[in-house]
Every structure is written in C-alpha cells, then in structure tokens.
Short mmCIF file of C-alpha atoms in Angstrom, two decimals:
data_model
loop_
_atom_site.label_atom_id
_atom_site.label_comp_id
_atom_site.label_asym_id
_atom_site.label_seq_id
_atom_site.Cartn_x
_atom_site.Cartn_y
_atom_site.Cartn_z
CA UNK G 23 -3.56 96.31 13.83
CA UNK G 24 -4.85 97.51 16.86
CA UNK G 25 -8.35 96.18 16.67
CA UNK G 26 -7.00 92.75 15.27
CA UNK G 27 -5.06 92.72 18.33
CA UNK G 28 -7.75 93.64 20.51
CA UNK G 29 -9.93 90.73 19.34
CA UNK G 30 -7.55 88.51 19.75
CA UNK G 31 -7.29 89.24 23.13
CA UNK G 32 -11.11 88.86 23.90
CA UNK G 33 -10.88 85.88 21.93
CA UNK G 34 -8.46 84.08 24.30
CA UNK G 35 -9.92 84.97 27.67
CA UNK G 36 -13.68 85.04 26.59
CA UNK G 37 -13.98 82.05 23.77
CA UNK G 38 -11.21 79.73 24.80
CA UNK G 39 -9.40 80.63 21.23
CA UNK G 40 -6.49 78.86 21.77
CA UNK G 41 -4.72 75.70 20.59
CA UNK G 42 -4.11 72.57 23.07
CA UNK G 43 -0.99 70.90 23.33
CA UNK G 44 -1.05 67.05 21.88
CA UNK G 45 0.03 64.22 23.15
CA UNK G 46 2.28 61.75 21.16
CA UNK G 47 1.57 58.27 20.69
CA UNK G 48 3.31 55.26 19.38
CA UNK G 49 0.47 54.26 17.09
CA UNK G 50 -1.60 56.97 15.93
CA UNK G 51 -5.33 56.34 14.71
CA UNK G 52 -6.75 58.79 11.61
CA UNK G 53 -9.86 60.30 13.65
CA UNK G 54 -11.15 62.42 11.21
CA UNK G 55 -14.70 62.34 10.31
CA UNK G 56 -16.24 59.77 8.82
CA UNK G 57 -20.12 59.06 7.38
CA UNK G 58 -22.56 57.18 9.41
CA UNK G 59 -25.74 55.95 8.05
CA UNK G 60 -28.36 57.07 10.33
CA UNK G 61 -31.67 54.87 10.79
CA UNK G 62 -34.72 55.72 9.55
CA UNK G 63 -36.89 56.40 12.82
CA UNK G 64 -40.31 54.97 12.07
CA UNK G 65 -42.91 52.29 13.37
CA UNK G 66 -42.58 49.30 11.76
CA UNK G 67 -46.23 47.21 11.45
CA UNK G 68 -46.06 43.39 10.27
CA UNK G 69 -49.78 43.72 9.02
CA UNK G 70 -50.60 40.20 8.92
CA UNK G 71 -49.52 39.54 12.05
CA UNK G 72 -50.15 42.61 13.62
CA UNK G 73 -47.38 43.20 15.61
CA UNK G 74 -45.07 46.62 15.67
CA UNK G 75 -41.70 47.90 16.66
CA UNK G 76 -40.52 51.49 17.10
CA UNK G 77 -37.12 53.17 17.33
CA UNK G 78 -38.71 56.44 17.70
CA UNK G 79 -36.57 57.27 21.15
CA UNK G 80 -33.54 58.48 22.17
CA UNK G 81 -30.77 55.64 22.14
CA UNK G 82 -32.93 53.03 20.05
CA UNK G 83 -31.29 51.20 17.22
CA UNK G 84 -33.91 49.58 14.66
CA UNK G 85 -32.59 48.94 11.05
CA UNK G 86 -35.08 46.84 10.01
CA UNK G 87 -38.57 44.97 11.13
CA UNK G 88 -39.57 41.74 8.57
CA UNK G 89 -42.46 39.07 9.29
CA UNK G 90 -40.92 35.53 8.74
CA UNK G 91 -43.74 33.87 9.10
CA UNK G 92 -47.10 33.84 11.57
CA UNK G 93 -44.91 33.47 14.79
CA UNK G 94 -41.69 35.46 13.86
CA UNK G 95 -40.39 38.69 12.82
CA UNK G 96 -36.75 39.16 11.93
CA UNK G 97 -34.76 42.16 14.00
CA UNK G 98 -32.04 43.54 11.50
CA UNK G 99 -29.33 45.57 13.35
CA UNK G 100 -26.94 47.79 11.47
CA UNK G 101 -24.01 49.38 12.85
CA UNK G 102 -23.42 52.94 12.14
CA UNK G 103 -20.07 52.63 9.79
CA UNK G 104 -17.23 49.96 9.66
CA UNK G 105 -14.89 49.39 10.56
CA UNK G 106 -16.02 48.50 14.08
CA UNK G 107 -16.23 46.78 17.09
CA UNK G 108 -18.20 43.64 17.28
CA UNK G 109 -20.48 45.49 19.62
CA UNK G 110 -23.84 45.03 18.03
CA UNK G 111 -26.19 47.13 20.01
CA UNK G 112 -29.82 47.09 19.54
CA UNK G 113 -32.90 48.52 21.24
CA UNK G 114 -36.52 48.91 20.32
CA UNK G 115 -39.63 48.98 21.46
CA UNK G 116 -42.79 46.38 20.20
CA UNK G 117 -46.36 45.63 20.50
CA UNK G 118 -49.00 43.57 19.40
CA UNK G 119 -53.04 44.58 18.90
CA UNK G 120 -53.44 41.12 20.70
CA UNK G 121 -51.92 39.59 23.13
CA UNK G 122 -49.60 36.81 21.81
CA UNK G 123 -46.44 34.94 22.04
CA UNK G 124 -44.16 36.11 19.08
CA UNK G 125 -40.41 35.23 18.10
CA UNK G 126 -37.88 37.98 17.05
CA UNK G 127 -34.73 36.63 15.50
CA UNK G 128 -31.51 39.08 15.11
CA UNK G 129 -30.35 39.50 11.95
CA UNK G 130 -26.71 41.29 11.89
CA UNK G 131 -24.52 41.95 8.53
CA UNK G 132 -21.97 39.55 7.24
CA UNK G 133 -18.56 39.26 10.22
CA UNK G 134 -20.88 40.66 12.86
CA UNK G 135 -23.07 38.50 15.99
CA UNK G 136 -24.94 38.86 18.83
CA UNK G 137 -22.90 39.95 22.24
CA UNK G 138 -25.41 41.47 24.37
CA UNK G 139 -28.42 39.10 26.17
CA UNK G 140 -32.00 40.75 25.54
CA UNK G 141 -33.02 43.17 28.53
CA UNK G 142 -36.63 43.62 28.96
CA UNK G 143 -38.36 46.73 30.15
CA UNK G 144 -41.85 45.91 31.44
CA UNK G 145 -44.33 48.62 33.34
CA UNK G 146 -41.15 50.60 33.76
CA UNK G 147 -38.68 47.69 34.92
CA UNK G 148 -35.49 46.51 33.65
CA UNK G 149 -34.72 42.89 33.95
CA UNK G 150 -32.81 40.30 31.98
CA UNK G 151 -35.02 37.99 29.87
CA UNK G 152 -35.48 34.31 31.20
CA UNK G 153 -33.09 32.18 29.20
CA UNK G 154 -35.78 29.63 28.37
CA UNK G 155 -36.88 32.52 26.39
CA UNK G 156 -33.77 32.60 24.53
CA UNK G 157 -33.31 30.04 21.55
CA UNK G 158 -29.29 30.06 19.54
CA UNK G 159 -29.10 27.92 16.47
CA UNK G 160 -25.40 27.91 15.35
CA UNK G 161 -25.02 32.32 15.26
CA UNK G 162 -28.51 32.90 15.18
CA UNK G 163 -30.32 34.43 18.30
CA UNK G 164 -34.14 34.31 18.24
CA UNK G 165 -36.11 34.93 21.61
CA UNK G 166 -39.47 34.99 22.30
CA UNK G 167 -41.86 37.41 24.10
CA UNK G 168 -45.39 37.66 25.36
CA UNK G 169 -46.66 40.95 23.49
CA UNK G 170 -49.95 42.65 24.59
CA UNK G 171 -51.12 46.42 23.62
CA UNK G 172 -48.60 47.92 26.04
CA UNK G 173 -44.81 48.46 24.20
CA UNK G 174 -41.80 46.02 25.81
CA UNK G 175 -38.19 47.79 25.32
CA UNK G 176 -36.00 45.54 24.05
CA UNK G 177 -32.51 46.02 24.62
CA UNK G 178 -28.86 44.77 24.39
CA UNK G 179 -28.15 46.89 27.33
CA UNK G 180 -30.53 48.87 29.45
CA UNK G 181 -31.32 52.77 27.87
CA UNK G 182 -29.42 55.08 29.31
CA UNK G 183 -29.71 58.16 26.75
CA UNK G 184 -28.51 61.81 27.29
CA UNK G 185 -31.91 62.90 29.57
CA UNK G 186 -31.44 59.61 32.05
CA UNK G 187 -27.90 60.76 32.66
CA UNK G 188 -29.13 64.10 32.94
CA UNK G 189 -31.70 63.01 35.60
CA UNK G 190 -29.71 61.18 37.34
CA UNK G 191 -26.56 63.50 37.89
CA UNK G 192 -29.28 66.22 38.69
CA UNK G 193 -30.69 64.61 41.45
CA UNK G 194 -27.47 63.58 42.60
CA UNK G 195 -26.25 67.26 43.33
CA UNK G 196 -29.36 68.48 44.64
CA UNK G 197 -28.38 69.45 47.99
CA UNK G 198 -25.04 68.82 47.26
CA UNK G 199 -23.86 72.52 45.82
CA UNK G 200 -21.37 73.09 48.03
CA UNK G 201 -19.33 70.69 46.62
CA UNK G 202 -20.69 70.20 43.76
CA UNK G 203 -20.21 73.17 40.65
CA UNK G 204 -22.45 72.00 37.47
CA UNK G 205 -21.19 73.48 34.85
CA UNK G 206 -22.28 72.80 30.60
CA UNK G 207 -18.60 73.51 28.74
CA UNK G 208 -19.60 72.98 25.06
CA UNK G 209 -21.69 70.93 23.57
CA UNK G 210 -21.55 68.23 21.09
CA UNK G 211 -21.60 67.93 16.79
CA UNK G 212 -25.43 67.62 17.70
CA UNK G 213 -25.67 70.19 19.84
CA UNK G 214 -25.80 68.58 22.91
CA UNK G 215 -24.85 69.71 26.13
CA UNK G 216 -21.46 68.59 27.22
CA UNK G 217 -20.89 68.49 31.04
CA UNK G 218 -18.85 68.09 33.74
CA UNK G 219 -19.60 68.08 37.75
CA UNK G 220 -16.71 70.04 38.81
CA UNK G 221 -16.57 68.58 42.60
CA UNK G 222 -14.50 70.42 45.63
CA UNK G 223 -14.78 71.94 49.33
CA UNK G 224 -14.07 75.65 50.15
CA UNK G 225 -11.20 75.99 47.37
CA UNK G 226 -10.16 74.61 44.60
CA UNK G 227 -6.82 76.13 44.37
CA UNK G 228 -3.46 74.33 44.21
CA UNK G 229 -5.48 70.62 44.92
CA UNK G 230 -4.11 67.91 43.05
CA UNK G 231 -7.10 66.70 40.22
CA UNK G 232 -8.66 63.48 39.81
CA UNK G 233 -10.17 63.18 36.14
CA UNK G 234 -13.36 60.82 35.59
CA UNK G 235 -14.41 59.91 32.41
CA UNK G 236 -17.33 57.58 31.55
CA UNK G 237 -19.80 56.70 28.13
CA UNK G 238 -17.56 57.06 25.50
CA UNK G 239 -18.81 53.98 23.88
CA UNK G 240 -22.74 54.14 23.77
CA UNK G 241 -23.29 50.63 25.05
CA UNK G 242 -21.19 50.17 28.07
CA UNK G 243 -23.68 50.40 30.20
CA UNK G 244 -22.59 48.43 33.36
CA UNK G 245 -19.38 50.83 33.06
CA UNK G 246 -21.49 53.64 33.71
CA UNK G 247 -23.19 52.28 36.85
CA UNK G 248 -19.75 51.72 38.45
CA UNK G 249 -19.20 55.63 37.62
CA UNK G 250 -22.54 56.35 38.84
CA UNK G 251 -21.65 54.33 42.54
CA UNK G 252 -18.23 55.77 42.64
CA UNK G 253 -19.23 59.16 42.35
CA UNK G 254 -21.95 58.77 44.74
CA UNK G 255 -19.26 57.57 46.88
CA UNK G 256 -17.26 60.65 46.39
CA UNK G 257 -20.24 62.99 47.28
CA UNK G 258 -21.44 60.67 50.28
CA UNK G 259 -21.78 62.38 54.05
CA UNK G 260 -19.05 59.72 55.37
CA UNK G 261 -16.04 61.32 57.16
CA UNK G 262 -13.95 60.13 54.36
CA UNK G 263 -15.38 61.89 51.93
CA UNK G 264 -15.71 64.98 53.59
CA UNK G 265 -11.96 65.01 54.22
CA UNK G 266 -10.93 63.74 50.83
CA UNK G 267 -12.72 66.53 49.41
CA UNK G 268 -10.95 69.39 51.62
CA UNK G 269 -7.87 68.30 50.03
CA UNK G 270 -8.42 66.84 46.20
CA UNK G 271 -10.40 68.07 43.40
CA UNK G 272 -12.37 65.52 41.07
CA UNK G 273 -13.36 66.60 37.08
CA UNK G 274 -16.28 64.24 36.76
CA UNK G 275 -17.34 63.90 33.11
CA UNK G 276 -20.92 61.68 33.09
CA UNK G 277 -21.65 61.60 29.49
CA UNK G 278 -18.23 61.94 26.90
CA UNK G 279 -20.62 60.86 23.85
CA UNK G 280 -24.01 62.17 23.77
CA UNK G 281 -24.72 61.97 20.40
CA UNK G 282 -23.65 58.00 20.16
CA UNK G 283 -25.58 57.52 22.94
CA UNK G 284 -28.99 59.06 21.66
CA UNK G 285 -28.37 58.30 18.06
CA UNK G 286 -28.27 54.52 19.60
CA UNK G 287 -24.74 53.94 17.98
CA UNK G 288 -22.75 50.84 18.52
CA UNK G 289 -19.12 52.46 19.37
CA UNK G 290 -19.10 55.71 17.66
CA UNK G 291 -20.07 59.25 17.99
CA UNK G 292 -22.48 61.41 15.53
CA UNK G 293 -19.20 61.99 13.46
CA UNK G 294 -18.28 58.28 12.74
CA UNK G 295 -15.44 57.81 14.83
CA UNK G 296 -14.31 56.61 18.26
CA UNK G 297 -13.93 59.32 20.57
CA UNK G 298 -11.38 56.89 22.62
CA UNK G 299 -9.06 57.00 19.77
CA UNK G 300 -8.78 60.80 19.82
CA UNK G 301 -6.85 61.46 22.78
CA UNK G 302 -3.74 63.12 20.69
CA UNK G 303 -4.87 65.70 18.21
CA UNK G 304 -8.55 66.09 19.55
CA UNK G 305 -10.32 65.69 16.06
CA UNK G 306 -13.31 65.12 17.49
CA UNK G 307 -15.26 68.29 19.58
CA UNK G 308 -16.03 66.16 22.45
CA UNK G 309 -12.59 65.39 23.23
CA UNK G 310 -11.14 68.39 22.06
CA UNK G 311 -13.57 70.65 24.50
CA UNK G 312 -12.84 68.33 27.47
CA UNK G 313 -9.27 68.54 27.06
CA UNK G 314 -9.26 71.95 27.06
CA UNK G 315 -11.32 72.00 29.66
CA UNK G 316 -8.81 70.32 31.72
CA UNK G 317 -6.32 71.84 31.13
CA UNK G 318 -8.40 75.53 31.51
CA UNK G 319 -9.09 73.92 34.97
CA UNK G 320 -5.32 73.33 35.54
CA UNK G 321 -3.92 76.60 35.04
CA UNK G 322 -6.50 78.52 36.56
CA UNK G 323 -5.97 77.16 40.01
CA UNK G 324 -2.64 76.05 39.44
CA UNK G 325 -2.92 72.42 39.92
CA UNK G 326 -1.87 68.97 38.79
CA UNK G 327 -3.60 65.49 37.32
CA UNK G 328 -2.37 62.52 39.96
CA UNK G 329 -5.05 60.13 38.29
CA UNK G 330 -7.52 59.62 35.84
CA UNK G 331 -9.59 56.47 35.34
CA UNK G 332 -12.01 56.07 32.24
CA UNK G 333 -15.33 53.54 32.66
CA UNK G 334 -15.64 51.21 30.30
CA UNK G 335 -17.48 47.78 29.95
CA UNK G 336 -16.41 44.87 28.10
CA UNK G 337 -16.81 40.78 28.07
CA UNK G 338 -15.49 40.38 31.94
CA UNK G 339 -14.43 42.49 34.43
CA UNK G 340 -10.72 44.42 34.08
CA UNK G 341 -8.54 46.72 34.63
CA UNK G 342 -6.14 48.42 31.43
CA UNK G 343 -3.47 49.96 33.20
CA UNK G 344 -0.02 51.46 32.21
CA UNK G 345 3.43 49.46 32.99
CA UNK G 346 5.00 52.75 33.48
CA UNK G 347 4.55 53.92 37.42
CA UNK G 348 7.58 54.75 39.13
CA UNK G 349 8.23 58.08 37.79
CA UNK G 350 4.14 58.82 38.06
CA UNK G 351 2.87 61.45 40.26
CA UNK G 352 1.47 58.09 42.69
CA UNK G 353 3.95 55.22 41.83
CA UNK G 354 2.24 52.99 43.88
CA UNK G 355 -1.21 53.48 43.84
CA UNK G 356 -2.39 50.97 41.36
CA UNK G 357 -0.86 48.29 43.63
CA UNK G 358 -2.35 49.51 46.84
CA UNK G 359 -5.61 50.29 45.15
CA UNK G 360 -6.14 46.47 43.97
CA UNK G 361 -4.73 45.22 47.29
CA UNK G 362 -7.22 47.33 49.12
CA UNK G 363 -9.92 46.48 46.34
CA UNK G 364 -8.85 42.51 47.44
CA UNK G 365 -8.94 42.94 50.80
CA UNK G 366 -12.38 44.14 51.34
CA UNK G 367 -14.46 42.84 48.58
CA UNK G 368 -15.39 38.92 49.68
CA UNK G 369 -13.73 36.27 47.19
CA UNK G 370 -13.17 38.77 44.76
CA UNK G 371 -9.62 39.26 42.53
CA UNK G 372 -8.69 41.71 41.06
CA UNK G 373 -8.04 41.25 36.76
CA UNK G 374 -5.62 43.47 35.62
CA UNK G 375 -4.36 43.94 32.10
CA UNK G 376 -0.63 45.99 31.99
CA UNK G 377 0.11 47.62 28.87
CA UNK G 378 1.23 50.88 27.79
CA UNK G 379 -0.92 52.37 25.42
CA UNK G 380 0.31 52.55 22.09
CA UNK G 381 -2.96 54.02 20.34
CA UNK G 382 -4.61 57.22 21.74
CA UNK G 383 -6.66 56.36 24.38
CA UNK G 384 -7.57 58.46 27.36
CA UNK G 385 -5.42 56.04 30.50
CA UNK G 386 -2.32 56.57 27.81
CA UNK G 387 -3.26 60.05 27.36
CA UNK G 388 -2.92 60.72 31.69
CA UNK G 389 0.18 59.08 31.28
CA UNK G 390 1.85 60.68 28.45
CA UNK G 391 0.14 64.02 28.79
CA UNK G 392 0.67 64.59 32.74
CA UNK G 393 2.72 61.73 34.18
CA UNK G 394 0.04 60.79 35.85
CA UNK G 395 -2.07 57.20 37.10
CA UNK G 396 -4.18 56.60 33.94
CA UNK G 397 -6.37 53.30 34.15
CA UNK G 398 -9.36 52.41 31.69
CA UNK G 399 -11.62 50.84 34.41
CA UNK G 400 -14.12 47.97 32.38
CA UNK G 401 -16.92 46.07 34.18
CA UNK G 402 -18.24 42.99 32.54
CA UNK G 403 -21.31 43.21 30.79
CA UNK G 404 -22.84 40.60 32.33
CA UNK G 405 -21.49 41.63 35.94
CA UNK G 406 -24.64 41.81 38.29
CA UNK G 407 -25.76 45.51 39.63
CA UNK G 408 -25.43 44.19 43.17
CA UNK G 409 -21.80 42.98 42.19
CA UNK G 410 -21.16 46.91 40.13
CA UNK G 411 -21.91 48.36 43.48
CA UNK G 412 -20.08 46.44 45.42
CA UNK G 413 -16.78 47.53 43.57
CA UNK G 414 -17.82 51.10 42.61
CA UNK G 415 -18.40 51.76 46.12
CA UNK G 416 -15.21 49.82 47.44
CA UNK G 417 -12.98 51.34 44.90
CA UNK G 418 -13.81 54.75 45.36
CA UNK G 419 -13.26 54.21 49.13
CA UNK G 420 -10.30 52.50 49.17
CA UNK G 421 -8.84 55.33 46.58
CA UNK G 422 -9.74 58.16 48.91
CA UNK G 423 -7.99 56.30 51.93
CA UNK G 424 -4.78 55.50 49.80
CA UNK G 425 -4.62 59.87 48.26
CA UNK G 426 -5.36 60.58 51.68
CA UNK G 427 -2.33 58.99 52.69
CA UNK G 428 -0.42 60.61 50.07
CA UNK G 429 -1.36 64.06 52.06
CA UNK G 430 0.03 63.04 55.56
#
C-alpha cells in the first residue's frame, strides 16, 4: 500500500497524473478519434508531357497528378476525412524538363470547391498569382504557370509547417530571455513538440494571464500572421510593453496543431478531428496537454485568466465574441478594445459577430471555464499582409493600454 501510495505521489508532482476539470457546453461535439486517409507522398511524372509535382514536404497536400491532355494536368485534392469544412487546402510543388506554359485544373470530390486563390513561391518568394493566370468555368478552377527545371510551390495558402513556426518564434526570443521562458510541454499524436512561450518580467506570481492560441486549423494562415505581429508587439522595446509586462503574464501557444499542419490537412489534426471542438473533455492530446498546462500555470503562481483570444482566418475579417460580459473578469473590454481598434486604424470598422458558444470551442471555453474575455479573433483570407499588420500591431497596443488601465 505503501509503495502504491508512494507512486502516486511522484506521479502527481513529476508526470502531471492528474485529471482536468471540464467545461460544460450546451452542444457537445463527439471528438473521439477518427481515421484519416493519409496521402501517398511521391513525385508524380506526366511522361508525355514531362512535367512533375511533389508533395514530398512538410504541409503539402497532393492526392493526385493526371495529364489531360498536352497543355494540362488535373490537381486532385482530397480532404483528410468528412465530415468537414469546405476548406480545401492544397499545396505542391512542380516542374517541367523544359520550360513551358502548362495548365493545372483542381479537381475536388463531389460537395467540395475551390476557396483559396493559388500562391506562388518563386526563388524563395511568396506572392499571389496574377489573375489573368487564373481561368473559372462554372466550379472549375484551372490556372496556368510558366514551368522551367526549378520547382514552383503551389499553394492555397502560403507553407507555414511546424519548422517555419519553429524558426520564426526562435528568432523572435533571441535576446529576448528575460521575458521570454521557452518551454516544450508535450508533444503531439506524432510526436511533435508542443510549445508555449511563457512571456513575463521579474515574477510571474499572482499576475493576471492572458492566453493566446493560434493554428488550430492548418490553413489559416493570415490568422497566424496577426498572432505573429501581436506577439511581436507584446515583446517590442516600447514603454508600453515594458510596463504591461511588469504587471500581466501572457501563455502564448504558436502552433496548437502540428501534426495538421505538416500532414498538410484541411481542418483536422493527425487523429481526424477538430481540435477546436475539444475544448470540454480534452479528447484530443493537444488540447488536453494545453489545458493542463494552463491550469498547472494557474495554481502554481496563483493567478487568474482575464482574456484569451484564439487566431483564426476565415472568408472576411471578424471577431466571434461572447454576449455574456458583465459578470467577466473585464466587462468592458471588448467594447473599448474595438473602439480603440476604430479609432486608430484609418477607415477601418470593426466586424463583430456576438454569440455565446454553444459547441466547445476555445473563446466559449475562457468563458465558461474562467469567467473570463474569450474572443476567436479571424482575419480574412484574402486580407493583405500590410493590412494583418496594421491590426495585429494596433490591437495588441490598444489591449495593453486598456489592462493597463485596469491596474491603476
């Protein structure tokens, strides 16, 4: 009895060994696992024509590669299960042995068509493809490309896999580790690393916590760039920040779905299912070891969540908020945030969607879970990188003046 007891014990300060509390929801979602079909990662060669395409990369997704005819191959894109999203991510690399113009037309199954326009990389450049390049009959998107020897990406969105986010967050903290406290909490179905930039000044005791969340869809991209400005925002050498980080605490979490992401998935994770419909018994590991993550973080230094906001990208440019906000822990944040977002972005307006979440999603799980400001945060996915960092960097500005407040 005595050993069992002593493990037990080890268990729950070393491993973590303990249950999490859920969080109920109106409308619960069945999260358990659920078979994907994975591609088959190969180089495809049309031999007549002598043109290829690879999805031999990290966050390519290739299904198919058929020559129509001399001038045109046909893309198929699979999703990796269904039900799902109309979200109908693809991204792949081609080639010819001569240069040539060549058509690609997208072929997607039965209920499913194109959302994302093509994104080119070229001699290590992004850019969106010129739209006299782009040719829709009816559903059907065909575009065409100049091919030579050296391999185009083609993408719906541009790749952003598990070792770019890596990179970038990297190089963002270099410098920085003061403030900034790196630290790998689990790791994913796949076995990759699951992390969070755990960002304060001097202490972190008793300092209220903002939670960021960001990538739990593979594709949403421009979402991610508005984390990326936001948090660069946070970490900046202004005044602001400095002060804003002598008094909060902020869980950043770059990369909720690695596996998606790399596996080139269209919503889901390695385990078939959408991580943002897991936020109430944490079915999934990824949510399950960044809840208790949280709430390790909580307890430890004794602290509380005021607000958590979760990047997204969808058709346009919004913000999913909660109704409920007077009994919050910052009843009138959301209000003074868009004001302030209003006020100092030229012609811009804020779009907010108000709902209480009914399924499990992360804003409903801030609310329901810790009475606190929970707001899924989309940009479009056709909003221009000028525009994302425009409002990443406003928004995280005007919400460290408005906590600030908050402490006087």
């Amino acid at each position: 009895m005595k050993l069992v007891f002593f493990y037990a014990v080890l268990c729950f300060l070393f491993l973590g060994c303990y249950s999490v509390e859920k969080v109920t929801f109106k409308t619960p979602v069945d999260t358990s696992n659920r078979k994907i079909i994975k591609q088959i990662k190969k180089i495809y060669r049309l031999k007549e024509a002598e043109v290829f395409a690879s999805n031999t990369f990290d966050g390519a997704r290739l299904n198919g590669f058929e020559q129509v005819n001399d001038s045109t191959a046909q893309v198929i894109i699979s999703p990796e299960n269904t039900p799902i999203n109309n979200s109908a991510y693809y991204a792949f690399k081609t080639w010819s042995s001569t240069s040539k113009s060549f058509y690609f037309t997208f072929k997607y199954p039965t209920g499913f068509k194109n959302r994302y326009i093509p994104k080119l990389k070229i001699n290590n450049q992004w850019s969106i493809i010129d739209s006299t390049n782009v040719f829709i009959k009816d559903s059907i998107v065909t575009i065409k490309l100049q091919l030579t020897k050296t391999p185009i990406t083609v993408a719906a969105q541009e790749v952003q896999s598990s070792k770019d986010v890596e990179h970038w967050y990297t190089k963002l903290i270099e410098g920085k580790e003061n403030r900034v406290h790196l630290k790998n909490y689990g790791k994913s179905p796949l076995g990759k690393k699951l992390t969070v930039l755990n960002i304060y000044k001097n202490s972190s005791k008793g300092k209220d916590i903002i939670v960021l969340l960001t990538r739990q869809h593979p594709p949403e991209v421009t979402g991610y760039y508005a984390f990326q400005y936001f948090l660069e925002t946070i970490l900046g050498d202004s005044d602001l920040a400095k002060e804003f980080l002598n008094r909060y605490h902020v869980l950043a979490f770059p990369l909720l779905n690695p596996d998606g992401v790399d596996l080139g998935n269209w919503r889901h994770n390695s385990n078939g299912v959408d991580t943002n419909r897991d936020w109430f018994e944490y079915h999934q590991p990824e949510i399950e070891k960044t809840v208790k993550y949280i709430k390790k973080t909580l307890k430890k230094n004794h602290s509380r969540i005021v607000l958590g906001l979760d990047f997204h990208s969808t058709w346009h440019d919004v913000f999913y908020t909660n109704k409920s906000r007077t009994e919050t822990t910052l009843p009138n944040f959301t209000e003074d945030w868009f004001a302030g977002l209003e006020a100092n972005i030229p012609n811009y307006k804020v779009n907010e969607a108000a709902g209480n979440s009914d399924k499990p999603v992360s804003k409903g799980w801030f609310l329901y879970g810790f009475n606190a400001v929970g707001i899924t945060y989309e940009i479009g996915d056709k909003t221009p990188e000028n525009e994302i960092q425009l409002i990443g960097e406003t928004s995280a500005e005007q919400m460290m003046k408005i906590l600030l407040k908050e402490k006087k």
